[in-house]
mmCIF file of C-alpha atoms in Angstrom:
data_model
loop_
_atom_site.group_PDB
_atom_site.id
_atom_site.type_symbol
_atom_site.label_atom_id
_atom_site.label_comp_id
_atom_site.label_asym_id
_atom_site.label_seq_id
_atom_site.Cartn_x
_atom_site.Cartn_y
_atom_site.Cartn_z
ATOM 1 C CA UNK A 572 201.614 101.573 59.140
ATOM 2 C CA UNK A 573 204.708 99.443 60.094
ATOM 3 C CA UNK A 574 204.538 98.447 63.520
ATOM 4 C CA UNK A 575 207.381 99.599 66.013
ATOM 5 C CA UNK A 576 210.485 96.864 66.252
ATOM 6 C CA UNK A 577 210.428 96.909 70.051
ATOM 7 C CA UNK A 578 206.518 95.813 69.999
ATOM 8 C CA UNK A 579 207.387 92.802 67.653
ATOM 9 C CA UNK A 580 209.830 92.024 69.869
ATOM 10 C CA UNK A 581 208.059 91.875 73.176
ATOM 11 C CA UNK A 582 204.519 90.053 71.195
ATOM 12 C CA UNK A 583 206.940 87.524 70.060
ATOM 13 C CA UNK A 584 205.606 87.503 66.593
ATOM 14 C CA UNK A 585 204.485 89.401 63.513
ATOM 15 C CA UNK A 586 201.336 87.457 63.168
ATOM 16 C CA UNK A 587 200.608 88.293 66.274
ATOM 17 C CA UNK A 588 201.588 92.025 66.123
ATOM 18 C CA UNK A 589 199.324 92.439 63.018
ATOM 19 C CA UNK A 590 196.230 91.443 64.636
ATOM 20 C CA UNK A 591 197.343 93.382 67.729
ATOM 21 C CA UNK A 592 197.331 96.702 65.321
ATOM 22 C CA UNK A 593 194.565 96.010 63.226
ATOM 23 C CA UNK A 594 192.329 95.415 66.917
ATOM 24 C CA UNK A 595 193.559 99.004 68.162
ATOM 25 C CA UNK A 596 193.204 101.414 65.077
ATOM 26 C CA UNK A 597 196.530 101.125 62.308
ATOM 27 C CA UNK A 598 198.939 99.917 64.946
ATOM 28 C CA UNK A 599 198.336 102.511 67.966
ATOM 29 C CA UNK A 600 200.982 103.649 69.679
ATOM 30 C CA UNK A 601 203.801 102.618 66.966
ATOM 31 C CA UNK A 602 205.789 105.116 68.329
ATOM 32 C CA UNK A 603 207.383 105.408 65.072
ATOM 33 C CA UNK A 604 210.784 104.288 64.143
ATOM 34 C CA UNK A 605 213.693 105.156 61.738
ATOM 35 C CA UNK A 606 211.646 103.359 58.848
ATOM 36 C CA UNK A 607 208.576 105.066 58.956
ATOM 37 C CA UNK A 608 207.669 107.811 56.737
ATOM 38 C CA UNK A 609 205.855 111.164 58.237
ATOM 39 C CA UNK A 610 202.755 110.445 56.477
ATOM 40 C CA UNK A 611 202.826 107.395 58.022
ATOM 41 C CA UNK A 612 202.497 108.575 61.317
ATOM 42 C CA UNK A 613 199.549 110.338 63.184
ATOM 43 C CA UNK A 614 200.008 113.202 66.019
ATOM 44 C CA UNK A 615 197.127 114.108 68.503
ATOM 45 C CA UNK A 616 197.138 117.132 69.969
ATOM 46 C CA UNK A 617 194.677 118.063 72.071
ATOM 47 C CA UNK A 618 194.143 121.401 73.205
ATOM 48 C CA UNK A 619 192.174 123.010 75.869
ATOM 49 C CA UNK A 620 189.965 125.716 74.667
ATOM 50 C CA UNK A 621 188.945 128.142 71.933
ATOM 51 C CA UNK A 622 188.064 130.428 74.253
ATOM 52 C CA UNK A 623 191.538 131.907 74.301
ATOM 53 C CA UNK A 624 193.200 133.264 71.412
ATOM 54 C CA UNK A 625 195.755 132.074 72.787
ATOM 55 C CA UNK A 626 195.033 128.018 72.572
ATOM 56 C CA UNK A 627 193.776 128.824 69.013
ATOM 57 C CA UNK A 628 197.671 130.114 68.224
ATOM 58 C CA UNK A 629 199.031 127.434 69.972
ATOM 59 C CA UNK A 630 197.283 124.346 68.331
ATOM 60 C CA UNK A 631 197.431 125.847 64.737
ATOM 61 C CA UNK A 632 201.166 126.539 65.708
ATOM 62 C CA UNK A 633 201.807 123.007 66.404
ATOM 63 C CA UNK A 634 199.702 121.527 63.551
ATOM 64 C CA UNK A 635 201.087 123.673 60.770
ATOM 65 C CA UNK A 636 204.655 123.001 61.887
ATOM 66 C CA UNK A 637 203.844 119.042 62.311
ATOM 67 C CA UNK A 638 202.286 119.133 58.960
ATOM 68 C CA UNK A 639 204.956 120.801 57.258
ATOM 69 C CA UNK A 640 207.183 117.731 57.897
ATOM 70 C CA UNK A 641 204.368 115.528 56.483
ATOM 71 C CA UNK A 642 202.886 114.195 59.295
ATOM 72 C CA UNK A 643 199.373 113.821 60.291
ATOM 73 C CA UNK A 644 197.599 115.503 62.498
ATOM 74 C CA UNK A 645 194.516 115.289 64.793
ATOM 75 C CA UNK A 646 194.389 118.884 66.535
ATOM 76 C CA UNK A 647 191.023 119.208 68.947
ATOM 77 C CA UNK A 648 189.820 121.648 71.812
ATOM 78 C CA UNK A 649 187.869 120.311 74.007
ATOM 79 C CA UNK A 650 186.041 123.592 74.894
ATOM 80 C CA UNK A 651 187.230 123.500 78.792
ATOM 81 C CA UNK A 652 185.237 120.087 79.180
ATOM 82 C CA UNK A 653 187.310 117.765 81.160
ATOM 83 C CA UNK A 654 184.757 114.886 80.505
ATOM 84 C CA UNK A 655 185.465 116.513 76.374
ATOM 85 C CA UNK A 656 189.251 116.585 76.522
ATOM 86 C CA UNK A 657 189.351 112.920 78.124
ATOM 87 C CA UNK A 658 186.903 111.565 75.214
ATOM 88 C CA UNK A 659 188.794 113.161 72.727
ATOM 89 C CA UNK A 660 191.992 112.004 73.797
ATOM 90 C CA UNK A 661 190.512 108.143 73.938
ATOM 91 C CA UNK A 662 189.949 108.339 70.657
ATOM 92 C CA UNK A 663 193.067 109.434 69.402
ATOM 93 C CA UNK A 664 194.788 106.304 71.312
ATOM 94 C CA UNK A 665 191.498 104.448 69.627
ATOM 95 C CA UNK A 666 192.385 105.755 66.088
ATOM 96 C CA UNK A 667 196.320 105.019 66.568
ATOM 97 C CA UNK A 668 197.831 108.086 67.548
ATOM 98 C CA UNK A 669 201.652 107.735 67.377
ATOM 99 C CA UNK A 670 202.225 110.417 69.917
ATOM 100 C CA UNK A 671 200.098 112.722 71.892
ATOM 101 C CA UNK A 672 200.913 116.150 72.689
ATOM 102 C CA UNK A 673 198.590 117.067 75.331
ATOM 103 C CA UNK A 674 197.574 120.433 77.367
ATOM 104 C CA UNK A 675 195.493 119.210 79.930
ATOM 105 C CA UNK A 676 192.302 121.428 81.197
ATOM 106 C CA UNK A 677 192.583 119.775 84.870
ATOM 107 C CA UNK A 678 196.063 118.244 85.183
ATOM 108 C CA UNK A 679 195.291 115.550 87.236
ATOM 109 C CA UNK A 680 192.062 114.472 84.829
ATOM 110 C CA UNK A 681 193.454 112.089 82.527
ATOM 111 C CA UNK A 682 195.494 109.174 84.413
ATOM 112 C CA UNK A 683 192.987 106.727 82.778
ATOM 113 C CA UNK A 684 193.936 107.857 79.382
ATOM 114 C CA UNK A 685 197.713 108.223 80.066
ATOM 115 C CA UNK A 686 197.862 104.739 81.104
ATOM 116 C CA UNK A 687 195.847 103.662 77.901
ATOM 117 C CA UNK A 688 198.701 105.500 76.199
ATOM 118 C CA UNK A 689 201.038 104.275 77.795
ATOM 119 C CA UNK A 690 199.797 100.354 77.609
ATOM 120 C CA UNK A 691 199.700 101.189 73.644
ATOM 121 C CA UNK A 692 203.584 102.238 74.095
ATOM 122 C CA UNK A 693 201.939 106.180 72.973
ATOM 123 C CA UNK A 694 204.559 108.823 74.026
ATOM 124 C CA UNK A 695 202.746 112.082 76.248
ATOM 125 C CA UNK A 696 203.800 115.355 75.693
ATOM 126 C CA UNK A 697 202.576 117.488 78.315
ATOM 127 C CA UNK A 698 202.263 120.966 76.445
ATOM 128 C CA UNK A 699 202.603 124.037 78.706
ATOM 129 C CA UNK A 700 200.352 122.447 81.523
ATOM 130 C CA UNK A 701 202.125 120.140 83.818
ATOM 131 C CA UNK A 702 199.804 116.581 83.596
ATOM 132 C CA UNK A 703 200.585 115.519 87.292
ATOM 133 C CA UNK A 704 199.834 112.350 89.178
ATOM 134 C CA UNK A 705 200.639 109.836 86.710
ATOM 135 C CA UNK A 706 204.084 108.310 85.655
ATOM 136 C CA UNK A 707 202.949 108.345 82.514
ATOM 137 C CA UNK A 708 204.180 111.710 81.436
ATOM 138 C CA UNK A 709 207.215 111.730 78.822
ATOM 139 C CA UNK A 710 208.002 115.094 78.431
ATOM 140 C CA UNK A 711 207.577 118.745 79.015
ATOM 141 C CA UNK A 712 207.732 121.540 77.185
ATOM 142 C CA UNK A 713 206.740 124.928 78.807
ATOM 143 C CA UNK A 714 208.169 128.291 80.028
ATOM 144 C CA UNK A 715 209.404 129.008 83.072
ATOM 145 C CA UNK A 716 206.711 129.324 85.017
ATOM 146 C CA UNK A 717 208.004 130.447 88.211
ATOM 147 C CA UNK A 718 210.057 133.003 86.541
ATOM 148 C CA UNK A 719 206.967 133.942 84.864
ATOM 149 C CA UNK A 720 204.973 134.592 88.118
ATOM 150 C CA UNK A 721 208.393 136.676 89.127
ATOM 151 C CA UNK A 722 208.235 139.064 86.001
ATOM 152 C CA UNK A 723 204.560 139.653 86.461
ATOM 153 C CA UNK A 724 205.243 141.037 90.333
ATOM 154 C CA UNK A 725 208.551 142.775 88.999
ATOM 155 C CA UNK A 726 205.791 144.611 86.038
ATOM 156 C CA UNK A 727 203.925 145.520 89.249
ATOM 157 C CA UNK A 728 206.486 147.366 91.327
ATOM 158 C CA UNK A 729 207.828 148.866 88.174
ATOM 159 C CA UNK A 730 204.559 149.846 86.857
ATOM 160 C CA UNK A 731 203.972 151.969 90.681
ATOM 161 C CA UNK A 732 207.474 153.197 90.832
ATOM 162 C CA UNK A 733 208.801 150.701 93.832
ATOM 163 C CA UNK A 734 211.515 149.598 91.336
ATOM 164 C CA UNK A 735 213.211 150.750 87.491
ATOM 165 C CA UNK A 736 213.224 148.530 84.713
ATOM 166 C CA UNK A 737 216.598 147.617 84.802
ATOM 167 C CA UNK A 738 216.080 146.043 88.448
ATOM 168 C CA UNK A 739 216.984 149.413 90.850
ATOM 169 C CA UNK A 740 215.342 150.933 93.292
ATOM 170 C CA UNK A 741 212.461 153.554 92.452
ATOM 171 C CA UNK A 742 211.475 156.778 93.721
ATOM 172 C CA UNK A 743 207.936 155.710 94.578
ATOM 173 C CA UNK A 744 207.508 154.720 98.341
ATOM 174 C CA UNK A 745 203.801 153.832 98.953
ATOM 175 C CA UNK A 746 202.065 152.855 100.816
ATOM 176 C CA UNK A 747 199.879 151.266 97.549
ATOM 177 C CA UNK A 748 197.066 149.489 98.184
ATOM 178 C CA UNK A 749 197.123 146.248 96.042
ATOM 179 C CA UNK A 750 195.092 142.961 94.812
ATOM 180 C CA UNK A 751 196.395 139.532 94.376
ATOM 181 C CA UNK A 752 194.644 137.372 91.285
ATOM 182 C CA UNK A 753 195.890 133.790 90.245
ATOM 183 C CA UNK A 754 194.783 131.396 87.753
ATOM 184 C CA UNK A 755 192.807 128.128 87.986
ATOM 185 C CA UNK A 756 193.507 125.935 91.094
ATOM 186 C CA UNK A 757 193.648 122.736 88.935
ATOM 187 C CA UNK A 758 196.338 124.387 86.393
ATOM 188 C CA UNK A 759 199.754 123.003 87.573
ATOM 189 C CA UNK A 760 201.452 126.476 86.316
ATOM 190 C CA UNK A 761 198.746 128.670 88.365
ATOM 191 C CA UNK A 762 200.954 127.728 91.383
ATOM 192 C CA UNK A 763 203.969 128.408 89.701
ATOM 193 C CA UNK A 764 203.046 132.188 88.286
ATOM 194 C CA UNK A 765 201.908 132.831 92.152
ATOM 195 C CA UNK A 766 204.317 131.369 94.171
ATOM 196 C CA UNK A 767 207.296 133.394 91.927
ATOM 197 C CA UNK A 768 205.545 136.232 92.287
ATOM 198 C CA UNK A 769 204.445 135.842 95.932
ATOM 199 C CA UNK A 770 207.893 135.567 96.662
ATOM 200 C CA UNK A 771 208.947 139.013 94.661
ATOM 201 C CA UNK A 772 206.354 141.059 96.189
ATOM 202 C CA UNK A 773 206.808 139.587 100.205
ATOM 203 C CA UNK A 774 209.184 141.652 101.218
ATOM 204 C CA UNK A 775 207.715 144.851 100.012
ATOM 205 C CA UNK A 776 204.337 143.776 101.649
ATOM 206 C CA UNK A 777 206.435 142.730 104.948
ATOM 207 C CA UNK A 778 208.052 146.541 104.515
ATOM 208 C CA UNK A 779 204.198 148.005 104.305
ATOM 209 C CA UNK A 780 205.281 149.690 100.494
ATOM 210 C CA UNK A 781 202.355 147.022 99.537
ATOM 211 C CA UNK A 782 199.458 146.791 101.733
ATOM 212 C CA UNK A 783 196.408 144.073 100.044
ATOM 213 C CA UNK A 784 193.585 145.750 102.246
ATOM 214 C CA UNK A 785 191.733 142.667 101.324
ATOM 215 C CA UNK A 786 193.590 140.970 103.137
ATOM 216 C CA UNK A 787 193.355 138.266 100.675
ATOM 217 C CA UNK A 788 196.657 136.755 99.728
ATOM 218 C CA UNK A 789 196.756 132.898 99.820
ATOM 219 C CA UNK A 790 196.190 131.198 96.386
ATOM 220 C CA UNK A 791 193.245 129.221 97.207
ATOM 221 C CA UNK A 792 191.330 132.852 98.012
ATOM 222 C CA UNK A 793 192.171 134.338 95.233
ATOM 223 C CA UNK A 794 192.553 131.982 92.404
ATOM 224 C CA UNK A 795 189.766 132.029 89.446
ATOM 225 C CA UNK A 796 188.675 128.610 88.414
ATOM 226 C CA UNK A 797 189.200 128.250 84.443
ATOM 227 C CA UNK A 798 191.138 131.347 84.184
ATOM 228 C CA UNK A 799 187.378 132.570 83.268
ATOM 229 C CA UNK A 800 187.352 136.797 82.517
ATOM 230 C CA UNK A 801 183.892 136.618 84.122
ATOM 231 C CA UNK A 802 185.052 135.297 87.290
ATOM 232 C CA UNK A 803 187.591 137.659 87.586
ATOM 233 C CA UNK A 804 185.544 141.023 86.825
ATOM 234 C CA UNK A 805 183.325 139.592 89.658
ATOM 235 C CA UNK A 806 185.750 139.035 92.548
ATOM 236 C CA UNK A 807 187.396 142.674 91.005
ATOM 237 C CA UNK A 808 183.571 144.002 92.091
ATOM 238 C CA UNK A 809 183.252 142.638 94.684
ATOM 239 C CA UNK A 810 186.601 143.442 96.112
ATOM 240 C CA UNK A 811 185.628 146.969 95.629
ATOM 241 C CA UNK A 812 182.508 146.961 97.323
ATOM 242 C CA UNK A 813 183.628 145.113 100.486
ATOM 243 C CA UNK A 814 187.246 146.274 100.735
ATOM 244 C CA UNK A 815 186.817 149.690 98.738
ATOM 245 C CA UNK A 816 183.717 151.610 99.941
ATOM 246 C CA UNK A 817 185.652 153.685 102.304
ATOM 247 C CA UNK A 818 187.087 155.952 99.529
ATOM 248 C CA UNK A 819 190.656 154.743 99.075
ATOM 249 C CA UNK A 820 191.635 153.540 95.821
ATOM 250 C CA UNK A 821 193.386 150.940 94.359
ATOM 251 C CA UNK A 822 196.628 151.247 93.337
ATOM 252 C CA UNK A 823 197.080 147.869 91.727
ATOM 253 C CA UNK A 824 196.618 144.552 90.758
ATOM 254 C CA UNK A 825 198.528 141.060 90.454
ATOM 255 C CA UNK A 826 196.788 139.703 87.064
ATOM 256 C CA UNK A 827 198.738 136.512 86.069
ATOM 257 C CA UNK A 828 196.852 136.633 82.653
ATOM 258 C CA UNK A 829 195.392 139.230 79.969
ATOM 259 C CA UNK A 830 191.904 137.347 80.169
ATOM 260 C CA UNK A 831 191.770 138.052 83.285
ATOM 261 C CA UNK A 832 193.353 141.505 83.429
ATOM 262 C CA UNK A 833 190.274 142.188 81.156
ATOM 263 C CA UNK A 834 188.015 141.419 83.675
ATOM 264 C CA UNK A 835 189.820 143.036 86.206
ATOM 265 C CA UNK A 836 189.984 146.102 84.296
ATOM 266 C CA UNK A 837 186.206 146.307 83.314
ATOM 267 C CA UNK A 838 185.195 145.992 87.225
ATOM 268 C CA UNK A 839 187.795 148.839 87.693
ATOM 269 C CA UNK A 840 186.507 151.008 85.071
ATOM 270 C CA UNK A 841 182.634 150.705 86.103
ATOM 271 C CA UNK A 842 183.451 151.592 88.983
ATOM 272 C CA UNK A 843 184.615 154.829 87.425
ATOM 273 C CA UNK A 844 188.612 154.471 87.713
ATOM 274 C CA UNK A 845 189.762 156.770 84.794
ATOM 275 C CA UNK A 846 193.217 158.244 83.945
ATOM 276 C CA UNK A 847 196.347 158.648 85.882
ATOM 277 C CA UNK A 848 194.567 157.294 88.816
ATOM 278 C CA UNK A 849 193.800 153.815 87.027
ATOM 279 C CA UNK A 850 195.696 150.975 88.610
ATOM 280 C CA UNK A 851 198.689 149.269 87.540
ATOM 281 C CA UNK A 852 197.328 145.745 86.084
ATOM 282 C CA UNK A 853 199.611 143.026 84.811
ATOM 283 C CA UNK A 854 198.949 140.533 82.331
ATOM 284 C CA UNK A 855 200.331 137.294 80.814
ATOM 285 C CA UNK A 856 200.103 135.993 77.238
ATOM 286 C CA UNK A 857 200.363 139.014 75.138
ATOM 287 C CA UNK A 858 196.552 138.494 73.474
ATOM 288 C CA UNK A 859 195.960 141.367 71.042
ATOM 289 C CA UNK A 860 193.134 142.652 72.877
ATOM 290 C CA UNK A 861 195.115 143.160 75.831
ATOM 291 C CA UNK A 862 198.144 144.535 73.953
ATOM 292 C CA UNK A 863 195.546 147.225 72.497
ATOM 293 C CA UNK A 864 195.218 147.898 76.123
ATOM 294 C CA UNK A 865 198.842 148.256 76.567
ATOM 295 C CA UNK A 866 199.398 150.349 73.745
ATOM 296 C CA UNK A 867 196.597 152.491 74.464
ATOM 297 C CA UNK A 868 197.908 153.156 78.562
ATOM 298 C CA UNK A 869 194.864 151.376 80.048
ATOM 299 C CA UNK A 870 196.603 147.901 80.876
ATOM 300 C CA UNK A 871 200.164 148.525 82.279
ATOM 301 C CA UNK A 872 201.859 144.975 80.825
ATOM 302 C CA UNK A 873 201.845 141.690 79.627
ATOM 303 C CA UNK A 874 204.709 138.897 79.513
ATOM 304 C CA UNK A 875 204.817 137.309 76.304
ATOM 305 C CA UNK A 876 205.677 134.002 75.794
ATOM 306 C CA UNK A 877 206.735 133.198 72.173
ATOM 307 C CA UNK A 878 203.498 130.763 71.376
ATOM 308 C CA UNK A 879 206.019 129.689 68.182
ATOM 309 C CA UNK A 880 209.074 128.777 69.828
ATOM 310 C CA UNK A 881 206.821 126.799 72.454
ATOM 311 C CA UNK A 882 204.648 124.738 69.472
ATOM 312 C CA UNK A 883 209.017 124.423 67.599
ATOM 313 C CA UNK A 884 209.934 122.313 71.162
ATOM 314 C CA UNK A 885 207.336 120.340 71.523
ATOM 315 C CA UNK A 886 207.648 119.170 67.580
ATOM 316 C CA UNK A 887 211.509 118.507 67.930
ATOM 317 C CA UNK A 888 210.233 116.401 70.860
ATOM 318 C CA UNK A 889 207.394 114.723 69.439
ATOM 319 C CA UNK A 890 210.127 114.045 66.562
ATOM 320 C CA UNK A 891 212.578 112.530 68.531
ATOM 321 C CA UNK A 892 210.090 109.929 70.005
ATOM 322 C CA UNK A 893 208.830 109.058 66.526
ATOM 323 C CA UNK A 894 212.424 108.149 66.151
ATOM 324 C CA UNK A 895 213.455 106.366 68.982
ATOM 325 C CA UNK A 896 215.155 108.909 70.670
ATOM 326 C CA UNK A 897 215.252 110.709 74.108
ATOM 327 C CA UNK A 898 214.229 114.351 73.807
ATOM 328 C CA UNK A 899 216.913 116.662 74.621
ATOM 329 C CA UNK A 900 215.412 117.959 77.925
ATOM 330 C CA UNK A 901 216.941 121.506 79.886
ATOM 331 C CA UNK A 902 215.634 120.946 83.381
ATOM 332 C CA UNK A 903 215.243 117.505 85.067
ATOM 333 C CA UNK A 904 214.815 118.708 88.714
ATOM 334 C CA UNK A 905 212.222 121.002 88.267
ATOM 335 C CA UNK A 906 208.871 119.359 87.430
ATOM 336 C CA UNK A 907 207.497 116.571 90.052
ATOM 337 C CA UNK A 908 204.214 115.847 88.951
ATOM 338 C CA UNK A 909 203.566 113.932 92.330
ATOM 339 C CA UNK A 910 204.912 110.673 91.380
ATOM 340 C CA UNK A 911 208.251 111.609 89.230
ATOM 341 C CA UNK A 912 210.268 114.243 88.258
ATOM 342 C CA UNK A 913 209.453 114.873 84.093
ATOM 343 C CA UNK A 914 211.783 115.845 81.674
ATOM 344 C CA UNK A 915 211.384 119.151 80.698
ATOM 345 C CA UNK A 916 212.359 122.064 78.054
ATOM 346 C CA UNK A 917 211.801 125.350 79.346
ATOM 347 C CA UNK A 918 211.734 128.337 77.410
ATOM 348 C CA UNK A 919 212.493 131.848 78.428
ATOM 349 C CA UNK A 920 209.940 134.833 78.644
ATOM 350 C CA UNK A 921 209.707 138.731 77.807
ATOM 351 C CA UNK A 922 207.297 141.032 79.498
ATOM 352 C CA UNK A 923 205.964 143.736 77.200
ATOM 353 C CA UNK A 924 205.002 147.379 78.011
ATOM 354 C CA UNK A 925 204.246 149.831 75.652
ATOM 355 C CA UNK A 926 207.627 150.821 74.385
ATOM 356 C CA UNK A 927 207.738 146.946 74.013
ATOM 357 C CA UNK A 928 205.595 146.070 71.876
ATOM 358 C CA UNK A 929 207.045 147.349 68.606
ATOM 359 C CA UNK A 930 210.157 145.753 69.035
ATOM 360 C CA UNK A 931 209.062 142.529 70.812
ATOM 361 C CA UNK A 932 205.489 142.053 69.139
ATOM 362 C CA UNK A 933 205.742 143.398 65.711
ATOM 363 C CA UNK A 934 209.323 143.547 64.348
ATOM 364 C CA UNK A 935 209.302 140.044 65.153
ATOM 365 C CA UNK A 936 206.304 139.247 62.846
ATOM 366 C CA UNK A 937 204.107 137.933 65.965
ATOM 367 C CA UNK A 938 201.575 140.795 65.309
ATOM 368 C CA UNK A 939 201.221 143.576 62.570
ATOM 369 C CA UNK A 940 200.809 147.025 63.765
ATOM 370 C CA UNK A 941 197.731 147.618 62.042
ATOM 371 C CA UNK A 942 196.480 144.315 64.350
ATOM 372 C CA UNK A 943 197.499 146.298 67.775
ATOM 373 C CA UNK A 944 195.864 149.088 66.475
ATOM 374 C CA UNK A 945 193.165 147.518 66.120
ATOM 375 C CA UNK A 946 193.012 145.278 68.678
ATOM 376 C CA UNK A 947 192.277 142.033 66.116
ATOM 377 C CA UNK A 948 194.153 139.788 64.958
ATOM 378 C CA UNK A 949 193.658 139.205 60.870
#
């Protein structure tokens, strides 16, 4: 694999250079240039999970589209192992990765391996999950997340009547009793998804439409560690035994992802919620169990965020570094990681409910109808 111009230039000579790459695994961190071929040139991704159906779609999304342009890829998941995810990603540096697109299980895990990336002149893509606490983080493609978190509260007060669709005030007036879930404490975008939709739902809790009878409502109490659906349908049962043995209901619940909404809803319908009376219960993701859900008038939404759009950004990134150029980034103020602002693309998000998810799901190809139906993806 040619060896990147700027690397020749700073070793001082090609003899030196040579040995340099053939120490570190076909010239790691090449970085690519104008000269190279595709098939020249290597792409780790490294993904969290294949737990999620999600992760699954993302890192085939990304591979297929890398591979279609002739490069090389090494996809892994790393099984929500952080010890996993940071061995894996050593040996993609090791084996001469030419960029990494990474989406970190604990975001503040891998500053070892960054700088070993970035010592090899490797460009990081953070993918989806903010990588924070190292400058060593090129880019970032996502959604936005705090809009996200934002949609998911506005889904709540439509879903109990508080507001319309189209943003107005509904006829509903509560008092509903709600609960307040949020994602994994060491997942940058956790914060983000509660924190927008902390701040949509405030004033109706400072009103007394919402009451969380919990009384439960800062992240840290209510956050499920590895967005795990078992964690959630616990703290869903045991919220009803300690905050719901008095007879009132629940009217709904804050679920900043289907997995979890799962969960939630399973607690909710041992407990024997049925029917009209069963909560309102948000989602993120759009998985196709969850959009069965939906489609079926157990789970009330979801916000979908277009998995192939996402894996389309962070190729015509990983692209433009292979090439010596600067991504083309749509927010720079946004992201501090905790030691620098990074470059990001953002892309926008839909939230689904059941008159949704025809138009939105499956006229855009994302899912058949015979897959919501049967809540499986072929």
């Amino acid at each position: 694999m040619p060896v990147n111009r700027k690397i020749l230039a700073a070793l001082g000579s090609a003899v030196l250079a040579l040995s340099m790459a053939a120490c570190s695994g076909e010239g790691a961190g090449s970085g690519g240039n104008d000269g190279d071929k595709p098939a020249d040139l290597t792409i780790g991704v490294s993904m969290p999970t294949q737990t999620s159906e999600r992760w699954i779609a993302d890192g085939n999304s990304v591979k297929e589209k890398l591979e279609a342009k002739g490069y090389k890829v090494d996809l892994q998941y790393a099984g929500d192992d952080i010890p996993t995810q940071s061995q894996q990603v050593d040996q993609m540096i090791t084996r001469g990765a030419d960029v990494l697109i990474i989406a970190a299980i604990d975001g503040t895990a891998l500053s070892g391996q960054l700088q070993a990336a970035a010592d090899a002149k490797i460009p990081v893509i953070a993918y989806d999950r903010l990588i924070r606490d190292s400058p060593n983080v090129d880019f970032y493609v996502s959604f936005d997340n705090f809009k996200v978190g934002v949609a998911q509260a506005t889904a709540l007060l439509v879903g109990l009547g508080v507001q319309t669709k189209d943003g107005a005030k509904g006829e509903a007036k509560g008092p509903f009793n709600v609960e307040l879930f949020a994602g994994s404490l060491d997942d940058n975008n956790a914060h983000f998804f509660f924190n927008g939709a902390m701040e949509t739902l405030k004033p109706f809790i400072d009103d007394g439409t919402l009451k969380v009878k919990s009384g439960q409502t800062a992240i840290d109490k209510v956050a499920i560690l590895r967005w795990q659906q078992e964690g959630a349908q616990k703290r869903m049962e045991d919220l009803l035994t300690s905050s719901y043995n008095d007879g009132t209901k629940v009217d709904g619940v804050l679920s900043p992802y289907d997995g979890l909404s799962r969960g939630i809803i399973t607690a909710l319908q041992n407990a024997g919620y049925r029917g009209a009376e069963f909560p309102v219960v948000t989602g993120q993701d759009a998985e196709i169990a969850s959009v069965k859900l939906i489609d079926d008038g157990v789970q009330s939404s979801t916000i979908f965020k277009d998995t192939r759009l996402l894996a389309e950004q962070a190729v015509i990134a990983g692209e433009a570094f292979l090439t010596d150029k600067t991504p083309q980034a749509n927010d720079t103020e946004t992201y501090n990681n905790g030691v620098k602002v990074v470059p990001s693309y953002l892309l926008p998000v839909q939230t689904v409910y059941k008159d949704d998810i025809k138009p939105v799901l499956i006229d855009s190809g994302y899912f058949t109808a015979e897959e919501v139906a049967a809540g499986q993806a072929g």
